[in-house]
Coordinates of C-alpha atoms in Angstrom, one line a residue:
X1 CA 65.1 -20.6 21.8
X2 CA 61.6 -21.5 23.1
X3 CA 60.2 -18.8 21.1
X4 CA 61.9 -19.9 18.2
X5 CA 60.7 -23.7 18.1
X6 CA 57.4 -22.6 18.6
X7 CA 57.6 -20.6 15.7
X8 CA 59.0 -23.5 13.7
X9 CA 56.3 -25.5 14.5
X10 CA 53.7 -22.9 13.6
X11 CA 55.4 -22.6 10.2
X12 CA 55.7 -26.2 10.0
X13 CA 52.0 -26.8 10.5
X14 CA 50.6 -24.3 7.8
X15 CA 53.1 -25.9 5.4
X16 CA 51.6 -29.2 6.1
X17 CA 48.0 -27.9 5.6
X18 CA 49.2 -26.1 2.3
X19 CA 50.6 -29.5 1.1
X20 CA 47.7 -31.7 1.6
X21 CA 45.3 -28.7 -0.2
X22 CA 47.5 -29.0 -3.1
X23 CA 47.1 -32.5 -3.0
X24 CA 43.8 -32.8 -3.5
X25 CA 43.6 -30.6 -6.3
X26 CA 45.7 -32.0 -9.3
X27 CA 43.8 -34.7 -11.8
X28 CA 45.0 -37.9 -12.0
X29 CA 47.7 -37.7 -9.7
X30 CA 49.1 -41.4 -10.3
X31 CA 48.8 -41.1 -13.7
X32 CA 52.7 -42.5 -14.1
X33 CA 51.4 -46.1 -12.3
X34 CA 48.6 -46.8 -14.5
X35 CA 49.3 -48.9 -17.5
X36 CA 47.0 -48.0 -20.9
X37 CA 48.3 -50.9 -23.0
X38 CA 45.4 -52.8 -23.3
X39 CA 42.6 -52.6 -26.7
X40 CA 39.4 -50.9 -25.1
X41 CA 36.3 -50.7 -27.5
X42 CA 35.5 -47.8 -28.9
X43 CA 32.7 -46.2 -27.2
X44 CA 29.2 -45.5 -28.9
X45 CA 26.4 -44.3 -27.6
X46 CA 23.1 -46.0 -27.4
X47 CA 19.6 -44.8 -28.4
X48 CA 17.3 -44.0 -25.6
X49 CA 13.3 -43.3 -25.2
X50 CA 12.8 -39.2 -26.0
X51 CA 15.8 -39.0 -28.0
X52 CA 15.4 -37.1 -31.6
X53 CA 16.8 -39.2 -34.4
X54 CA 17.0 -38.4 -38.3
X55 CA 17.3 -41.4 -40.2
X56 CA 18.2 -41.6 -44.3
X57 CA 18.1 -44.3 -46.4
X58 CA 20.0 -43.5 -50.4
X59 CA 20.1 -45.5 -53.0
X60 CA 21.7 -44.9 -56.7
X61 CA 18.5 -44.6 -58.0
X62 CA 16.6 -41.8 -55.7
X63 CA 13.2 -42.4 -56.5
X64 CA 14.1 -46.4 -54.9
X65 CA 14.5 -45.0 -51.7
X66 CA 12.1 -42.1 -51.7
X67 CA 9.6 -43.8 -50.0
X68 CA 11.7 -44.7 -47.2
X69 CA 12.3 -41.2 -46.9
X70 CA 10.2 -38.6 -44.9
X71 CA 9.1 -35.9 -46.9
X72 CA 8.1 -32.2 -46.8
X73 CA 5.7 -30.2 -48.7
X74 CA 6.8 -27.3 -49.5
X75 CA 5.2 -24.4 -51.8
X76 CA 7.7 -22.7 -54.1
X77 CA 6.5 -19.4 -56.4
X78 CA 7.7 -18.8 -59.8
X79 CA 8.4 -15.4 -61.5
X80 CA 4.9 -15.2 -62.7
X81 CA 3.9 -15.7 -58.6
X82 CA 2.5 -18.6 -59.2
X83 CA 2.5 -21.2 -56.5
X84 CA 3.4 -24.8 -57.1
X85 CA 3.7 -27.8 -54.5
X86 CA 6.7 -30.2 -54.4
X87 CA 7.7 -33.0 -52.4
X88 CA 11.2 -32.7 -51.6
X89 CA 13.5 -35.2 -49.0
X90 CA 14.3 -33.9 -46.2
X91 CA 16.1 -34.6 -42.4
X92 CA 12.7 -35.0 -41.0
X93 CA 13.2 -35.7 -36.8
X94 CA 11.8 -39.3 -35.6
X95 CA 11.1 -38.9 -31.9
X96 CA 11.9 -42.2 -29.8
X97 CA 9.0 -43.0 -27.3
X98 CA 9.1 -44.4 -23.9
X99 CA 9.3 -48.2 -25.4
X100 CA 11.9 -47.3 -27.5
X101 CA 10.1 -47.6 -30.7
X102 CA 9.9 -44.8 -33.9
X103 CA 7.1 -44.8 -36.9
X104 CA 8.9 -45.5 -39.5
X105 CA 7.9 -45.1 -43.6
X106 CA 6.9 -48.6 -44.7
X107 CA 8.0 -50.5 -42.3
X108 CA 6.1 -49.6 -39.7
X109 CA 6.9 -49.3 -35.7
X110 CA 10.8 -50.2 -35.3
X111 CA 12.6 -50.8 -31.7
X112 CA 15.5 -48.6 -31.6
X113 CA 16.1 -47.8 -28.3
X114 CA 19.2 -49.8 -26.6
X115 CA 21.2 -49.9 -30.0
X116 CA 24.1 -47.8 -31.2
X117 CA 23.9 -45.9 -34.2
X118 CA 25.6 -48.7 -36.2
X119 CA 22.9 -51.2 -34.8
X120 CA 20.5 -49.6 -35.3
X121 CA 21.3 -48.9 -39.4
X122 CA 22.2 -52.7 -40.0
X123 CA 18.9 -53.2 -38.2
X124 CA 17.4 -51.1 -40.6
X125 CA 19.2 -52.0 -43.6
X126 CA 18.2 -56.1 -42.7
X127 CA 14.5 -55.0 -43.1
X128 CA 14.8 -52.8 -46.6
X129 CA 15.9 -55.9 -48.3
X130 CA 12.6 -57.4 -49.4
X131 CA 11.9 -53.9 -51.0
X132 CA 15.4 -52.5 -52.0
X133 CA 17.7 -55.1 -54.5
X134 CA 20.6 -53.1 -53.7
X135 CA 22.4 -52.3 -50.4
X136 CA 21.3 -49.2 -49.3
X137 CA 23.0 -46.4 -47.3
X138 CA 21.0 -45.8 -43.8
X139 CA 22.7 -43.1 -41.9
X140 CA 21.0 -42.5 -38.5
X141 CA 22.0 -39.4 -36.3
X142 CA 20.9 -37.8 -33.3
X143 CA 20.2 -34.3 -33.2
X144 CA 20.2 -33.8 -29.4
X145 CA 23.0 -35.1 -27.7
X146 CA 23.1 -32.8 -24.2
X147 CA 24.8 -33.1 -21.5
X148 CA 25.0 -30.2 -18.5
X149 CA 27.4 -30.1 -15.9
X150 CA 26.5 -27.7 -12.9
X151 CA 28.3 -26.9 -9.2
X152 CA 32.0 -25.8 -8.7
X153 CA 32.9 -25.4 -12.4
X154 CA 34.1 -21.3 -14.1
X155 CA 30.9 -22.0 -16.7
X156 CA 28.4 -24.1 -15.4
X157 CA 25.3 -25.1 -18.3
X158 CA 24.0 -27.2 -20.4
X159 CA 25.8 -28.3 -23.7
X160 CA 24.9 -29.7 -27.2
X161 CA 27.5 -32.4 -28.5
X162 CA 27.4 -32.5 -31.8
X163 CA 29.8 -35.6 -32.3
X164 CA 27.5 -37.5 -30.2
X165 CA 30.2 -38.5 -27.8
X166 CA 32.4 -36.6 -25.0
X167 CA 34.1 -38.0 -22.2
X168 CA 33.7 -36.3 -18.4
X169 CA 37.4 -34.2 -19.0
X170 CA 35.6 -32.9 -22.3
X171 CA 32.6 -32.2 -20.6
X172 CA 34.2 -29.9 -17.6
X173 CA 36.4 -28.1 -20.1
X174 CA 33.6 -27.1 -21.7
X175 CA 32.1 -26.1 -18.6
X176 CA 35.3 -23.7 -18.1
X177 CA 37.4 -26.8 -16.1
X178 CA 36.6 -27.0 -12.2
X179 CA 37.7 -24.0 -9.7
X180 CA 39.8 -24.5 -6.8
X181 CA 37.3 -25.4 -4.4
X182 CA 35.9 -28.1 -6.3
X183 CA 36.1 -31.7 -4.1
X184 CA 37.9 -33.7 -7.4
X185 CA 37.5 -36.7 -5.4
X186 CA 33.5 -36.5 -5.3
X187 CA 32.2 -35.8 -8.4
X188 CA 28.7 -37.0 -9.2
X189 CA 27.3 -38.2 -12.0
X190 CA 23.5 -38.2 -12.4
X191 CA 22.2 -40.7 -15.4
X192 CA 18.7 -41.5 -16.4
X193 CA 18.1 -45.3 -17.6
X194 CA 16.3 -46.5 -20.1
X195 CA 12.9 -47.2 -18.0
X196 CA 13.0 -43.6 -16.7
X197 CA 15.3 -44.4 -13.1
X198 CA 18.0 -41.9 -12.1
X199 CA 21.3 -43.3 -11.2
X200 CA 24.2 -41.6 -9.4
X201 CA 28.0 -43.0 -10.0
X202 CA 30.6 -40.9 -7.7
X203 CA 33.5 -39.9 -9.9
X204 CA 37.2 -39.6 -8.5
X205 CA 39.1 -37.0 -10.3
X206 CA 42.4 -37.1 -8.6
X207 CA 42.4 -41.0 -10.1
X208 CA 44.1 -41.8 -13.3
X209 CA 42.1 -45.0 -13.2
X210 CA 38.8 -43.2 -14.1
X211 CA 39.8 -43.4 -18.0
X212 CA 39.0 -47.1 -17.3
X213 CA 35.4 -46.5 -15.7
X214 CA 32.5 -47.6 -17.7
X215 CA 31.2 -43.7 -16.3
X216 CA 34.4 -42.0 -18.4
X217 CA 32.3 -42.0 -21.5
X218 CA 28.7 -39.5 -21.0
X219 CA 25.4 -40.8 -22.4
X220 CA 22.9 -38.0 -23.5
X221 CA 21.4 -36.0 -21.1
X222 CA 23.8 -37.3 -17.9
X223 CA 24.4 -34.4 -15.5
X224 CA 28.0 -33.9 -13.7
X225 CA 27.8 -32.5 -10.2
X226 CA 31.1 -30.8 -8.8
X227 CA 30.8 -30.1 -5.0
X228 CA 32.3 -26.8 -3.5
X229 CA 34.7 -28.0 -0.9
X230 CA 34.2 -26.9 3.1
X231 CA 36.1 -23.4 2.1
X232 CA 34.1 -22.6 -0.5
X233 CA 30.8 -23.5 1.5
X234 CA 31.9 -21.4 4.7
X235 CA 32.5 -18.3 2.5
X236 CA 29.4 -18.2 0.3
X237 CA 26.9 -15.3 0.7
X238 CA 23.9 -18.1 1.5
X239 CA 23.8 -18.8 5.2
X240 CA 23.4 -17.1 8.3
X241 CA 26.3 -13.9 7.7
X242 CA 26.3 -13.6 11.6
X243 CA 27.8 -17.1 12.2
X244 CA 29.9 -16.3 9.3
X245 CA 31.2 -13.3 11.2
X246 CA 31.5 -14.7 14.5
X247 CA 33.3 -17.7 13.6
X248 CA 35.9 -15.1 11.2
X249 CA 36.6 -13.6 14.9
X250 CA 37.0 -16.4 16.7
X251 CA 39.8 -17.7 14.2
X252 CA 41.5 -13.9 14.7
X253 CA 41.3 -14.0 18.1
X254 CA 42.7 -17.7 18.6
X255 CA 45.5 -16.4 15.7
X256 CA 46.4 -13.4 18.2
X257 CA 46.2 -15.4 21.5
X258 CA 48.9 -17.7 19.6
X259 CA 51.1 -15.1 18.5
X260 CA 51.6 -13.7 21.4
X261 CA 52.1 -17.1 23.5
X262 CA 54.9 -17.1 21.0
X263 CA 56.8 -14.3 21.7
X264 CA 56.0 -13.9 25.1

């Protein structure tokens, strides 16, 4: 009988360590409590210092907004092999610098940086009007949206988003989802401000709430950090492999010395 309620709290124990590992591995695990009734904006992102924009102004009548328009020379050959020169439109890049300002056609050095895409083409269009009668259409776009997301993930990178927007769930299923050993309740985010600083937010996974956080949403070129738990650290190839193997021998031998207090 002795033997036996030994046993039972032996089994008892490992069930109790298997239950609070699984615990700490689903997302959003009081997802049922959490009440989504209320209107949140709709995020955009804003324009920061090194981003690459392309920016086009159209009118009805193309040659209005030409000049508002960067253009490309390019040198076409006819069936005689002549060569000819046009001046075509095209999606030109404007790089943002470190004050947030772009060259643009015309109207000279605009500031950019801190506005949303839709900002930033009202902006745009408010300035045409002492050149442009009608109300032009200004589309502005950014062409390198990144984000990478490195540590305890299946696919661990850097990605191009070419919606320009992708919340941190989007961003690990792209990087193959998190494995096992990930710690959900630890995740950190890494984002660089607009004067160049490098902020950390710490991202709990296993909390429905984090749809609400003002972090849910990435910004170009944020980095998302997933920690290997303790398991994962004891059993990785980097370290000293002797410790590795005496401390694998110890549990054995403690295992063994139980067991046989058990059924002794």
């Amino acid at each position: 009988m002795y033997r036996i309620s030994k046993l039972a709290i032996l089994i008892c124990i490992l069930a109790f360590s298997s239950c609070n590992s699984y615990k700490s591995v689903p997302y959003f695990q009081n997802i049922d409590s959490i009440s989504f009734n209320e209107i949140q904006q709709l995020y955009d992102a804003k324009i920061m210092p090194k981003d690459i924009l392309t920016i086009t102004v159209n009118t009805t009548d193309p040659s209005v907004s030409a000049p508002f328009n960067l253009t490309v020379q390019t040198i076409e050959s006819n069936n005689l092999s002549m060569q000819r020169t046009t001046s075509q439109a095209a999606l030109q890049q404007y790089l943002v610098d470190n004050t947030g300002h772009i060259d643009f056609p015309v109207l000279g050095s605009l500031k950019v940086g801190g506005l949303t895409k839709t900002e930033a083409e009202l902006m745009i269009k408010e300035k045409l009007k002492p050149y442009i009668k009608e109300t032009p259409v200004v589309t502005v776009r950014m062409t390198d949206f990144k984000i990478a997301v490195i540590g305890e993930v299946n696919h661990p990178g850097q990605f191009t988003i070419n919606k320009e927007k992708v919340n941190v769930l989007e961003a690990l299923a792209l990087a193959g989802d998190m494995t096992v050993y990930g710690i959900r309740d630890n995740v950190k985010l890494i984002r660089e401000t607009a004067t160049g600083k490098h902020e950390v937010y710490t991202l709990n996974f296993n909390d429905a709430n984090l749809i609400k956080s003002p972090y849910y949403q990435m910004q170009q070129n944020d980095i998302l950090v997933v920690t290997p738990n303790k398991v994962k650290a004891q059993n990785s190839d980097i370290g000293n492999s002797t410790t590795l193997w005496f401390s694998a021998t110890g549990i054995l031998v403690s295992l063994a010395s139980l067991l046989v207090t058990i059924f002794k």
